[in-house]
PDB file of C-alpha atoms in Angstrom:
ATOM      1  CA  MET A  24       0.952  19.219  11.365  1.00  0.00           C
ATOM      2  CA  VAL A  25       1.461  15.642   9.827  1.00  0.00           C
ATOM      3  CA  ALA A  26      -1.017  14.265   8.396  1.00  0.00           C
ATOM      4  CA  GLY A  27      -3.176  16.385  10.383  1.00  0.00           C
ATOM      5  CA  PHE A  28      -2.607  14.401  13.458  1.00  0.00           C
ATOM      6  CA  GLY A  29      -2.178  15.928  16.851  1.00  0.00           C
ATOM      7  CA  ALA A  30      -2.619  19.909  16.623  1.00  0.00           C
ATOM      8  CA  ASP A  31      -0.907  20.282  20.022  1.00  0.00           C
ATOM      9  CA  SER A  32       1.923  17.737  19.381  1.00  0.00           C
ATOM     10  CA  ASP A  33       6.130  18.787  18.957  1.00  0.00           C
ATOM     11  CA  SER A  34       7.669  16.077  16.997  1.00  0.00           C
ATOM     12  CA  GLY A  35      11.071  17.905  16.843  1.00  0.00           C
ATOM     13  CA  LEU A  36      11.055  16.150  13.153  1.00  0.00           C
ATOM     14  CA  GLY A  37      11.483  19.556  11.699  1.00  0.00           C
ATOM     15  CA  ASP A  38       8.529  21.440  10.043  1.00  0.00           C
ATOM     16  CA  PRO A  39       6.030  19.121   8.883  1.00  0.00           C
ATOM     17  CA  ALA A  40       4.545  21.222   6.317  1.00  0.00           C
ATOM     18  CA  GLU A  41       8.301  20.563   4.299  1.00  0.00           C
ATOM     19  CA  GLN A  42       6.839  17.359   3.881  1.00  0.00           C
ATOM     20  CA  PRO A  43       4.294  15.988   1.753  1.00  0.00           C
ATOM     21  CA  ALA A  44       1.571  14.485   3.762  1.00  0.00           C
ATOM     22  CA  LEU A  45       0.897  11.059   3.039  1.00  0.00           C
ATOM     23  CA  PRO A  46      -3.021   9.979   2.568  1.00  0.00           C
ATOM     24  CA  SER A  47      -4.552   8.700   5.449  1.00  0.00           C
ATOM     25  CA  ARG A  48      -7.625   6.881   6.558  1.00  0.00           C
ATOM     26  CA  VAL A  49      -9.311   5.952   9.796  1.00  0.00           C
ATOM     27  CA  GLU A  50     -10.241   2.678  11.596  1.00  0.00           C
ATOM     28  CA  ILE A  51     -13.126   2.538  13.782  1.00  0.00           C
ATOM     29  CA  ILE A  52     -14.480  -0.137  16.069  1.00  0.00           C
ATOM     30  CA  PRO A  53     -18.386  -0.245  15.422  1.00  0.00           C
ATOM     31  CA  THR A  54     -19.624   0.238  19.018  1.00  0.00           C
ATOM     32  CA  ALA A  55     -22.613   1.610  20.054  1.00  0.00           C
ATOM     33  CA  GLY A  56     -22.898   5.572  18.735  1.00  0.00           C
ATOM     34  CA  ILE A  57     -19.669   5.320  16.758  1.00  0.00           C
ATOM     35  CA  VAL A  58     -21.830   6.309  13.905  1.00  0.00           C
ATOM     36  CA  GLU A  59     -22.770   9.700  15.146  1.00  0.00           C
ATOM     37  CA  SER A  60     -19.456  10.106  16.580  1.00  0.00           C
ATOM     38  CA  VAL A  61     -18.178   9.818  12.885  1.00  0.00           C
ATOM     39  CA  VAL A  62     -20.680  12.208  11.674  1.00  0.00           C
ATOM     40  CA  ALA A  63     -20.037  14.786  13.960  1.00  0.00           C
ATOM     41  CA  GLN A  64     -16.290  15.149  13.949  1.00  0.00           C
ATOM     42  CA  LEU A  65     -15.209  13.706  10.685  1.00  0.00           C
ATOM     43  CA  PRO A  66     -16.616  15.250   7.175  1.00  0.00           C
ATOM     44  CA  ALA A  67     -18.306  13.383   4.791  1.00  0.00           C
ATOM     45  CA  GLY A  68     -15.845  11.236   2.138  1.00  0.00           C
ATOM     46  CA  THR A  69     -13.561  10.717   4.674  1.00  0.00           C
ATOM     47  CA  THR A  70     -12.157   7.163   4.627  1.00  0.00           C
ATOM     48  CA  VAL A  71     -13.333   5.251   7.084  1.00  0.00           C
ATOM     49  CA  THR A  72     -12.828   1.415   7.949  1.00  0.00           C
ATOM     50  CA  VAL A  73     -14.949  -0.766  10.337  1.00  0.00           C
ATOM     51  CA  THR A  74     -13.064  -3.323  12.227  1.00  0.00           C
ATOM     52  CA  CYS A  75     -14.731  -6.673  13.108  1.00  0.00           C
ATOM     53  CA  LEU A  76     -14.082  -7.994  16.784  1.00  0.00           C
ATOM     54  CA  PRO A  77     -15.307 -11.508  17.492  1.00  0.00           C
ATOM     55  CA  ASN A  78     -17.464 -10.232  20.098  1.00  0.00           C
ATOM     56  CA  HIS A  79     -19.226  -8.102  17.757  1.00  0.00           C
ATOM     57  CA  GLY A  80     -19.489 -10.099  14.528  1.00  0.00           C
ATOM     58  CA  ILE A  81     -19.590  -9.428  11.356  1.00  0.00           C
ATOM     59  CA  GLU A  82     -22.929  -8.263  11.425  1.00  0.00           C
ATOM     60  CA  ARG A  83     -22.411  -5.308  13.265  1.00  0.00           C
ATOM     61  CA  THR A  84     -19.353  -4.327  11.117  1.00  0.00           C
ATOM     62  CA  VAL A  85     -21.456  -4.761   8.116  1.00  0.00           C
ATOM     63  CA  ALA A  86     -24.677  -2.559   9.644  1.00  0.00           C
ATOM     64  CA  ALA A  87     -22.201   0.215  10.934  1.00  0.00           C
ATOM     65  CA  SER A  88     -20.421   0.068   7.039  1.00  0.00           C
ATOM     66  CA  LEU A  89     -23.563   0.396   5.492  1.00  0.00           C
ATOM     67  CA  GLU A  90     -24.956   3.093   7.944  1.00  0.00           C
ATOM     68  CA  LEU A  91     -22.190   5.083   7.364  1.00  0.00           C
ATOM     69  CA  ALA A  92     -21.810   4.699   3.458  1.00  0.00           C
ATOM     70  CA  GLY A  93     -25.653   5.719   3.234  1.00  0.00           C
ATOM     71  CA  LEU A  94     -24.389   9.569   5.126  1.00  0.00           C
ATOM     72  CA  GLY A  95     -21.595   9.938   2.527  1.00  0.00           C
ATOM     73  CA  TYR A  96     -18.559   7.925   3.738  1.00  0.00           C
ATOM     74  CA  ASN A  97     -15.920   6.011   1.797  1.00  0.00           C
ATOM     75  CA  VAL A  98     -16.084   2.679   3.863  1.00  0.00           C
ATOM     76  CA  VAL A  99     -14.059  -0.276   4.138  1.00  0.00           C
ATOM     77  CA  PRO A 100     -15.796  -3.022   6.292  1.00  0.00           C
ATOM     78  CA  HIS A 101     -13.388  -5.764   7.526  1.00  0.00           C
ATOM     79  CA  LEU A 102     -14.024  -9.180   6.782  1.00  0.00           C
ATOM     80  CA  ALA A 103     -13.301 -11.378   9.468  1.00  0.00           C
ATOM     81  CA  ALA A 104     -12.665 -14.841   7.553  1.00  0.00           C
ATOM     82  CA  ARG A 105     -13.432 -16.724  11.111  1.00  0.00           C
ATOM     83  CA  SER A 106     -16.592 -14.774  11.623  1.00  0.00           C
ATOM     84  CA  ILE A 107     -18.333 -15.685   8.420  1.00  0.00           C
ATOM     85  CA  GLY A 108     -20.480 -18.320   8.579  1.00  0.00           C
ATOM     86  CA  SER A 109     -20.683 -19.463   4.748  1.00  0.00           C
ATOM     87  CA  ARG A 110     -20.319 -18.521   1.221  1.00  0.00           C
ATOM     88  CA  GLU A 111     -23.976 -17.553   1.048  1.00  0.00           C
ATOM     89  CA  GLN A 112     -23.350 -15.090   4.253  1.00  0.00           C
ATOM     90  CA  LEU A 113     -20.486 -13.384   2.197  1.00  0.00           C
ATOM     91  CA  ALA A 114     -22.233 -13.170  -0.951  1.00  0.00           C
ATOM     92  CA  SER A 115     -24.994 -11.359   0.837  1.00  0.00           C
ATOM     93  CA  ILE A 116     -22.943  -9.292   2.492  1.00  0.00           C
ATOM     94  CA  LEU A 117     -21.008  -8.341  -0.736  1.00  0.00           C
ATOM     95  CA  ARG A 118     -24.264  -7.311  -2.635  1.00  0.00           C
ATOM     96  CA  ASP A 119     -25.010  -5.351   0.119  1.00  0.00           C
ATOM     97  CA  CYS A 120     -21.963  -3.351   0.075  1.00  0.00           C
ATOM     98  CA  ARG A 121     -22.096  -2.806  -3.335  1.00  0.00           C
ATOM     99  CA  ALA A 122     -25.667  -1.535  -3.455  1.00  0.00           C
ATOM    100  CA  ALA A 123     -24.309   0.742  -0.852  1.00  0.00           C
ATOM    101  CA  GLY A 124     -21.577   1.759  -3.329  1.00  0.00           C
ATOM    102  CA  ILE A 125     -19.168   0.299  -0.908  1.00  0.00           C
ATOM    103  CA  ALA A 126     -15.720  -0.557  -3.551  1.00  0.00           C
ATOM    104  CA  GLU A 127     -13.348  -2.306  -1.163  1.00  0.00           C
ATOM    105  CA  VAL A 128     -12.950  -4.609   1.998  1.00  0.00           C
ATOM    106  CA  PHE A 129     -10.317  -5.869   4.078  1.00  0.00           C
ATOM    107  CA  ALA A 130      -9.737  -9.160   4.407  1.00  0.00           C
ATOM    108  CA  ILE A 131      -8.399 -10.686   7.282  1.00  0.00           C
ATOM    109  CA  GLY A 132      -8.147 -14.039   9.414  1.00  0.00           C
ATOM    110  CA  GLY A 133      -9.493 -13.081  12.687  1.00  0.00           C
ATOM    111  CA  ASP A 134      -9.171 -13.621  16.385  1.00  0.00           C
ATOM    112  CA  LYS A 135     -12.557 -15.791  16.593  1.00  0.00           C
ATOM    113  CA  ALA A 136     -11.187 -18.962  18.222  1.00  0.00           C
ATOM    114  CA  GLN A 137     -13.082 -20.968  16.320  1.00  0.00           C
ATOM    115  CA  ALA A 138     -14.650 -20.397  12.385  1.00  0.00           C
ATOM    116  CA  ALA A 139     -18.049 -19.942  12.210  1.00  0.00           C
ATOM    117  CA  GLY A 140     -17.942 -21.391   8.635  1.00  0.00           C
ATOM    118  CA  PRO A 141     -15.516 -22.560   6.234  1.00  0.00           C
ATOM    119  CA  PHE A 142     -13.084 -19.659   5.772  1.00  0.00           C
ATOM    120  CA  ASP A 143     -10.485 -20.439   8.503  1.00  0.00           C
ATOM    121  CA  SER A 144      -8.060 -17.946   7.203  1.00  0.00           C
ATOM    122  CA  SER A 145      -7.993 -15.166   5.031  1.00  0.00           C
ATOM    123  CA  ASP A 146      -6.713 -17.220   2.244  1.00  0.00           C
ATOM    124  CA  VAL A 147      -9.705 -18.459   0.816  1.00  0.00           C
ATOM    125  CA  LEU A 148     -11.485 -15.639   1.720  1.00  0.00           C
ATOM    126  CA  VAL A 149      -9.964 -13.103  -0.365  1.00  0.00           C
ATOM    127  CA  ARG A 150     -10.483 -15.724  -3.740  1.00  0.00           C
ATOM    128  CA  ASP A 151     -14.283 -15.938  -2.975  1.00  0.00           C
ATOM    129  CA  VAL A 152     -14.313 -12.248  -2.142  1.00  0.00           C
ATOM    130  CA  ALA A 153     -12.918 -11.931  -5.667  1.00  0.00           C
ATOM    131  CA  GLU A 154     -15.268 -14.545  -7.384  1.00  0.00           C
ATOM    132  CA  LEU A 155     -18.014 -13.582  -5.360  1.00  0.00           C
ATOM    133  CA  GLY A 156     -17.583 -10.249  -5.592  1.00  0.00           C
ATOM    134  CA  SER A 157     -17.303 -10.253  -9.345  1.00  0.00           C
ATOM    135  CA  GLY A 158     -14.014  -8.211  -9.290  1.00  0.00           C
ATOM    136  CA  ASN A 159     -16.020  -5.441  -8.083  1.00  0.00           C
ATOM    137  CA  PHE A 160     -13.862  -4.886  -4.861  1.00  0.00           C
ATOM    138  CA  ARG A 161     -10.490  -3.790  -3.875  1.00  0.00           C
ATOM    139  CA  ILE A 162      -8.909  -5.617  -0.822  1.00  0.00           C
ATOM    140  CA  GLY A 163      -6.965  -5.279   1.311  1.00  0.00           C
ATOM    141  CA  VAL A 164      -5.133  -7.559   3.239  1.00  0.00           C
ATOM    142  CA  ALA A 165      -2.796  -7.634   6.763  1.00  0.00           C
ATOM    143  CA  GLY A 166       1.098  -7.743   7.074  1.00  0.00           C
ATOM    144  CA  TYR A 167       2.821  -7.777  10.373  1.00  0.00           C
ATOM    145  CA  PRO A 168       6.299  -6.464  10.193  1.00  0.00           C
ATOM    146  CA  GLU A 169       6.837  -7.713  13.642  1.00  0.00           C
ATOM    147  CA  GLY A 170       5.374 -11.295  13.026  1.00  0.00           C
ATOM    148  CA  HIS A 171       2.133 -12.824  14.677  1.00  0.00           C
ATOM    149  CA  PRO A 172       2.273 -14.302  17.393  1.00  0.00           C
ATOM    150  CA  ASN A 173       0.735 -17.688  15.968  1.00  0.00           C
ATOM    151  CA  ILE A 174       1.674 -17.702  12.597  1.00  0.00           C
ATOM    152  CA  SER A 175       5.446 -18.244  11.700  1.00  0.00           C
ATOM    153  CA  ASP A 176       7.247 -15.592   9.401  1.00  0.00           C
ATOM    154  CA  GLN A 177       7.542 -17.905   6.660  1.00  0.00           C
ATOM    155  CA  GLN A 178       4.052 -18.856   6.775  1.00  0.00           C
ATOM    156  CA  LEU A 179       2.954 -14.936   6.904  1.00  0.00           C
ATOM    157  CA  LEU A 180       5.054 -14.345   3.899  1.00  0.00           C
ATOM    158  CA  ASP A 181       3.399 -17.336   1.730  1.00  0.00           C
ATOM    159  CA  SER A 182       0.264 -16.124   2.738  1.00  0.00           C
ATOM    160  CA  LEU A 183       0.795 -12.903   1.305  1.00  0.00           C
ATOM    161  CA  ARG A 184       2.171 -14.315  -2.042  1.00  0.00           C
ATOM    162  CA  ALA A 185      -0.703 -16.363  -2.281  1.00  0.00           C
ATOM    163  CA  LYS A 186      -2.951 -13.296  -2.460  1.00  0.00           C
ATOM    164  CA  ALA A 187      -0.766 -10.983  -4.151  1.00  0.00           C
ATOM    165  CA  ASP A 188      -2.434 -11.372  -7.282  1.00  0.00           C
ATOM    166  CA  VAL A 189      -5.827 -10.394  -5.893  1.00  0.00           C
ATOM    167  CA  ALA A 190      -5.050  -7.916  -3.051  1.00  0.00           C
ATOM    168  CA  ASP A 191      -4.477  -4.349  -3.472  1.00  0.00           C
ATOM    169  CA  ARG A 192      -3.016  -3.146  -0.625  1.00  0.00           C
ATOM    170  CA  ILE A 193      -1.265  -4.384   2.641  1.00  0.00           C
ATOM    171  CA  VAL A 194      -1.850  -2.986   5.821  1.00  0.00           C
ATOM    172  CA  THR A 195       0.324  -3.318   8.290  1.00  0.00           C
ATOM    173  CA  GLN A 196      -0.423  -4.020  12.217  1.00  0.00           C
ATOM    174  CA  MET A 197      -0.287  -1.449  14.648  1.00  0.00           C
ATOM    175  CA  CYS A 198       4.112  -0.293  14.528  1.00  0.00           C
ATOM    176  CA  PHE A 199       6.104   2.376  16.124  1.00  0.00           C
ATOM    177  CA  SER A 200       9.245   2.136  14.037  1.00  0.00           C
ATOM    178  CA  ALA A 201       9.445   3.742  10.540  1.00  0.00           C
ATOM    179  CA  GLU A 202      12.570   1.849  10.267  1.00  0.00           C
ATOM    180  CA  LEU A 203      10.873  -1.779  11.095  1.00  0.00           C
ATOM    181  CA  ILE A 204       8.374  -0.351   8.628  1.00  0.00           C
ATOM    182  CA  GLY A 205      10.749   0.768   6.166  1.00  0.00           C
ATOM    183  CA  THR A 206      12.532  -2.828   6.366  1.00  0.00           C
ATOM    184  CA  TYR A 207       9.486  -4.549   5.967  1.00  0.00           C
ATOM    185  CA  ALA A 208       8.472  -3.300   3.006  1.00  0.00           C
ATOM    186  CA  ALA A 209      11.723  -3.112   1.352  1.00  0.00           C
ATOM    187  CA  MET A 210      11.587  -7.349   2.544  1.00  0.00           C
ATOM    188  CA  LEU A 211       8.378  -7.904   0.609  1.00  0.00           C
ATOM    189  CA  ARG A 212       9.476  -6.070  -2.497  1.00  0.00           C
ATOM    190  CA  SER A 213      12.889  -7.920  -2.460  1.00  0.00           C
ATOM    191  CA  GLU A 214      10.636 -11.173  -2.681  1.00  0.00           C
ATOM    192  CA  GLY A 215       8.279  -9.866  -5.616  1.00  0.00           C
ATOM    193  CA  ILE A 216       5.441  -8.738  -3.456  1.00  0.00           C
ATOM    194  CA  THR A 217       4.940  -4.932  -4.844  1.00  0.00           C
ATOM    195  CA  ILE A 218       1.477  -4.909  -3.446  1.00  0.00           C
ATOM    196  CA  PRO A 219       1.453  -0.956  -2.154  1.00  0.00           C
ATOM    197  CA  VAL A 220       2.366  -1.319   1.910  1.00  0.00           C
ATOM    198  CA  TRP A 221       0.348   1.246   4.320  1.00  0.00           C
ATOM    199  CA  ALA A 222       1.330   1.401   7.612  1.00  0.00           C
ATOM    200  CA  GLY A 223      -0.279   0.855  10.716  1.00  0.00           C
ATOM    201  CA  VAL A 224       0.030   3.625  13.625  1.00  0.00           C
ATOM    202  CA  ALA A 225      -1.805   3.948  16.741  1.00  0.00           C
ATOM    203  CA  GLY A 226      -3.818   7.156  17.221  1.00  0.00           C
ATOM    204  CA  LEU A 227      -4.182   9.238  19.873  1.00  0.00           C
ATOM    205  CA  VAL A 228      -4.522   6.950  22.915  1.00  0.00           C
ATOM    206  CA  PRO A 229      -3.901   6.930  26.448  1.00  0.00           C
ATOM    207  CA  ARG A 230      -0.002   5.366  27.414  1.00  0.00           C
ATOM    208  CA  THR A 231      -1.609   2.997  29.839  1.00  0.00           C
ATOM    209  CA  LYS A 232      -3.741   1.905  27.080  1.00  0.00           C
ATOM    210  CA  LEU A 233      -1.622   1.530  24.418  1.00  0.00           C
ATOM    211  CA  ILE A 234       1.008  -0.444  26.132  1.00  0.00           C
ATOM    212  CA  SER A 235      -1.510  -2.863  27.294  1.00  0.00           C
ATOM    213  CA  LEU A 236      -2.389  -3.608  23.797  1.00  0.00           C
ATOM    214  CA  ALA A 237       1.075  -3.373  22.058  1.00  0.00           C
ATOM    215  CA  THR A 238       1.497  -6.480  24.476  1.00  0.00           C
ATOM    216  CA  LYS A 239      -1.546  -8.181  23.799  1.00  0.00           C
ATOM    217  CA  ILE A 240      -0.736  -8.022  19.756  1.00  0.00           C
ATOM    218  CA  GLY A 241       3.063  -8.542  20.106  1.00  0.00           C
ATOM    219  CA  VAL A 242       4.463  -5.283  18.768  1.00  0.00           C
ATOM    220  CA  GLY A 243       6.131  -4.853  21.943  1.00  0.00           C
ATOM    221  CA  SER A 244       9.752  -4.671  20.279  1.00  0.00           C
ATOM    222  CA  SER A 245       8.595  -1.330  18.242  1.00  0.00           C
ATOM    223  CA  LEU A 246       7.410  -0.101  21.721  1.00  0.00           C
ATOM    224  CA  ARG A 247      10.359  -0.298  23.168  1.00  0.00           C
ATOM    225  CA  PHE A 248      12.177   1.088  20.168  1.00  0.00           C
ATOM    226  CA  ILE A 249      10.268   4.393  20.324  1.00  0.00           C
ATOM    227  CA  SER A 250      10.645   4.262  24.268  1.00  0.00           C
ATOM    228  CA  GLY A 251      14.531   4.468  23.812  1.00  0.00           C
ATOM    229  CA  LYS A 252      14.572   7.211  21.404  1.00  0.00           C
ATOM    230  CA  GLY A 253      16.188  10.023  24.391  1.00  0.00           C
ATOM    231  CA  ALA A 254      13.908  13.138  24.009  1.00  0.00           C
ATOM    232  CA  LEU A 255      12.024  12.355  21.243  1.00  0.00           C
ATOM    233  CA  GLY A 256      10.805   9.468  23.062  1.00  0.00           C
ATOM    234  CA  MET A 257       9.844  11.313  25.944  1.00  0.00           C
ATOM    235  CA  ARG A 258       7.978  13.402  24.300  1.00  0.00           C
ATOM    236  CA  LEU A 259       6.330  10.635  22.014  1.00  0.00           C
ATOM    237  CA  MET A 260       5.347   8.172  25.032  1.00  0.00           C
ATOM    238  CA  GLY A 261       5.661  10.789  28.164  1.00  0.00           C
ATOM    239  CA  GLY A 262       2.573  12.247  29.765  1.00  0.00           C
ATOM    240  CA  THR A 263      -0.838  10.597  29.851  1.00  0.00           C
ATOM    241  CA  ARG A 264      -0.706   9.799  25.843  1.00  0.00           C
ATOM    242  CA  TYR A 265       0.428   8.393  22.800  1.00  0.00           C
ATOM    243  CA  ASN A 266       1.197  11.130  20.003  1.00  0.00           C
ATOM    244  CA  PRO A 267       1.885   9.432  16.381  1.00  0.00           C
ATOM    245  CA  ASP A 268       2.940  12.898  14.828  1.00  0.00           C
ATOM    246  CA  GLY A 269       6.867  11.916  15.259  1.00  0.00           C
ATOM    247  CA  LEU A 270       6.370   8.313  13.880  1.00  0.00           C
ATOM    248  CA  VAL A 271       4.348   9.785  10.802  1.00  0.00           C
ATOM    249  CA  ALA A 272       6.968  12.251  10.168  1.00  0.00           C
ATOM    250  CA  GLU A 273       9.940   9.586   9.959  1.00  0.00           C
ATOM    251  CA  LEU A 274       7.615   7.533   7.892  1.00  0.00           C
ATOM    252  CA  THR A 275       7.157  10.547   5.417  1.00  0.00           C
ATOM    253  CA  ALA A 276      10.766  11.213   5.129  1.00  0.00           C
ATOM    254  CA  LEU A 277      11.654   7.497   4.591  1.00  0.00           C
ATOM    255  CA  PRO A 278      13.561   6.580   1.070  1.00  0.00           C
ATOM    256  CA  THR A 279      10.502   4.831   0.310  1.00  0.00           C
ATOM    257  CA  PRO A 280       7.389   6.127   1.945  1.00  0.00           C
ATOM    258  CA  PRO A 281       4.683   4.047   2.659  1.00  0.00           C
ATOM    259  CA  ALA A 282       1.680   4.262   0.225  1.00  0.00           C
ATOM    260  CA  GLY A 283      -0.008   5.837   3.391  1.00  0.00           C
ATOM    261  CA  ILE A 284      -1.348   6.048   7.122  1.00  0.00           C
ATOM    262  CA  HIS A 285      -3.869   3.458   8.372  1.00  0.00           C
ATOM    263  CA  LEU A 286      -4.463   5.176  11.855  1.00  0.00           C
ATOM    264  CA  TYR A 287      -5.746   3.082  14.483  1.00  0.00           C
ATOM    265  CA  SER A 288      -8.079   5.861  16.112  1.00  0.00           C
ATOM    266  CA  PHE A 289      -9.346   3.481  19.193  1.00  0.00           C
ATOM    267  CA  ASN A 290     -13.146   5.833  18.451  1.00  0.00           C
ATOM    268  CA  ASN A 291     -11.143   8.812  19.248  1.00  0.00           C
ATOM    269  CA  VAL A 292     -11.900  10.336  15.829  1.00  0.00           C
ATOM    270  CA  GLY A 293     -11.994  13.681  17.003  1.00  0.00           C
ATOM    271  CA  SER A 294      -8.335  14.210  17.330  1.00  0.00           C
ATOM    272  CA  HIS A 295      -7.666  13.072  13.467  1.00  0.00           C
ATOM    273  CA  ALA A 296      -7.954  14.929  10.282  1.00  0.00           C
ATOM    274  CA  PRO A 297      -7.228  12.166   7.518  1.00  0.00           C
ATOM    275  CA  VAL A 298      -5.878  13.567   4.213  1.00  0.00           C
ATOM    276  CA  PRO A 299      -7.353  12.061   1.217  1.00  0.00           C
ATOM    277  CA  ALA A 300      -5.136   9.718  -1.116  1.00  0.00           C
TER     278      ALA A 300
END
């Protein structure tokens, strides 16, 4: 198996055991019962990232993150700029995270329609995390191989340039094409942005849900790419659920593979066995 994903898969890409497994981490949504689900199905020490959705708010993200950290998980809370009400709230979050042993955060703009406070985008947020956190936190930022529905490609590139001296990793949006991710990472390197890129990969998920999500977040291009890959595409997209094993194998085989796999689990955490860095 590749990176511990999909025990029942048949990617048709050769023996994955011959390819070195990329390190991976699992993203969860802080819904009711998710902490218990993680504890029951993932070993302590696993890196778990916790999303921040507009309807949940930053408080739920932080609460789940602190609880998981106390249970021995390596936790990366998502700090959504537009969900944070003030610099004082950010400082308090960072103090609590540091006290719990959390050493990394993921700074994003977030999908909240109106900013709750002074942070309208991740650009200012990453600076304040670096300052208020006194350099004690590694900071991840988002990358968009297929662009963003509301932000131009040039703005996205300029934003990454502005954050390059404080960010430690770039995590891509969910993407279904190893070629697109490889091309994107190469483009960043050509622009002088050498931050390690982690590939955002969808986990085992119902096919209908995946297609709906892809349409909403603007990654239809790479989803169509996978659907058109003949027999492999049929194996990956046929039946009732999508399986990421083939994509992970292709990413691993790139001339310059990504630094790791960021797995969007959709809270289906029991189907994945992350590989530690």
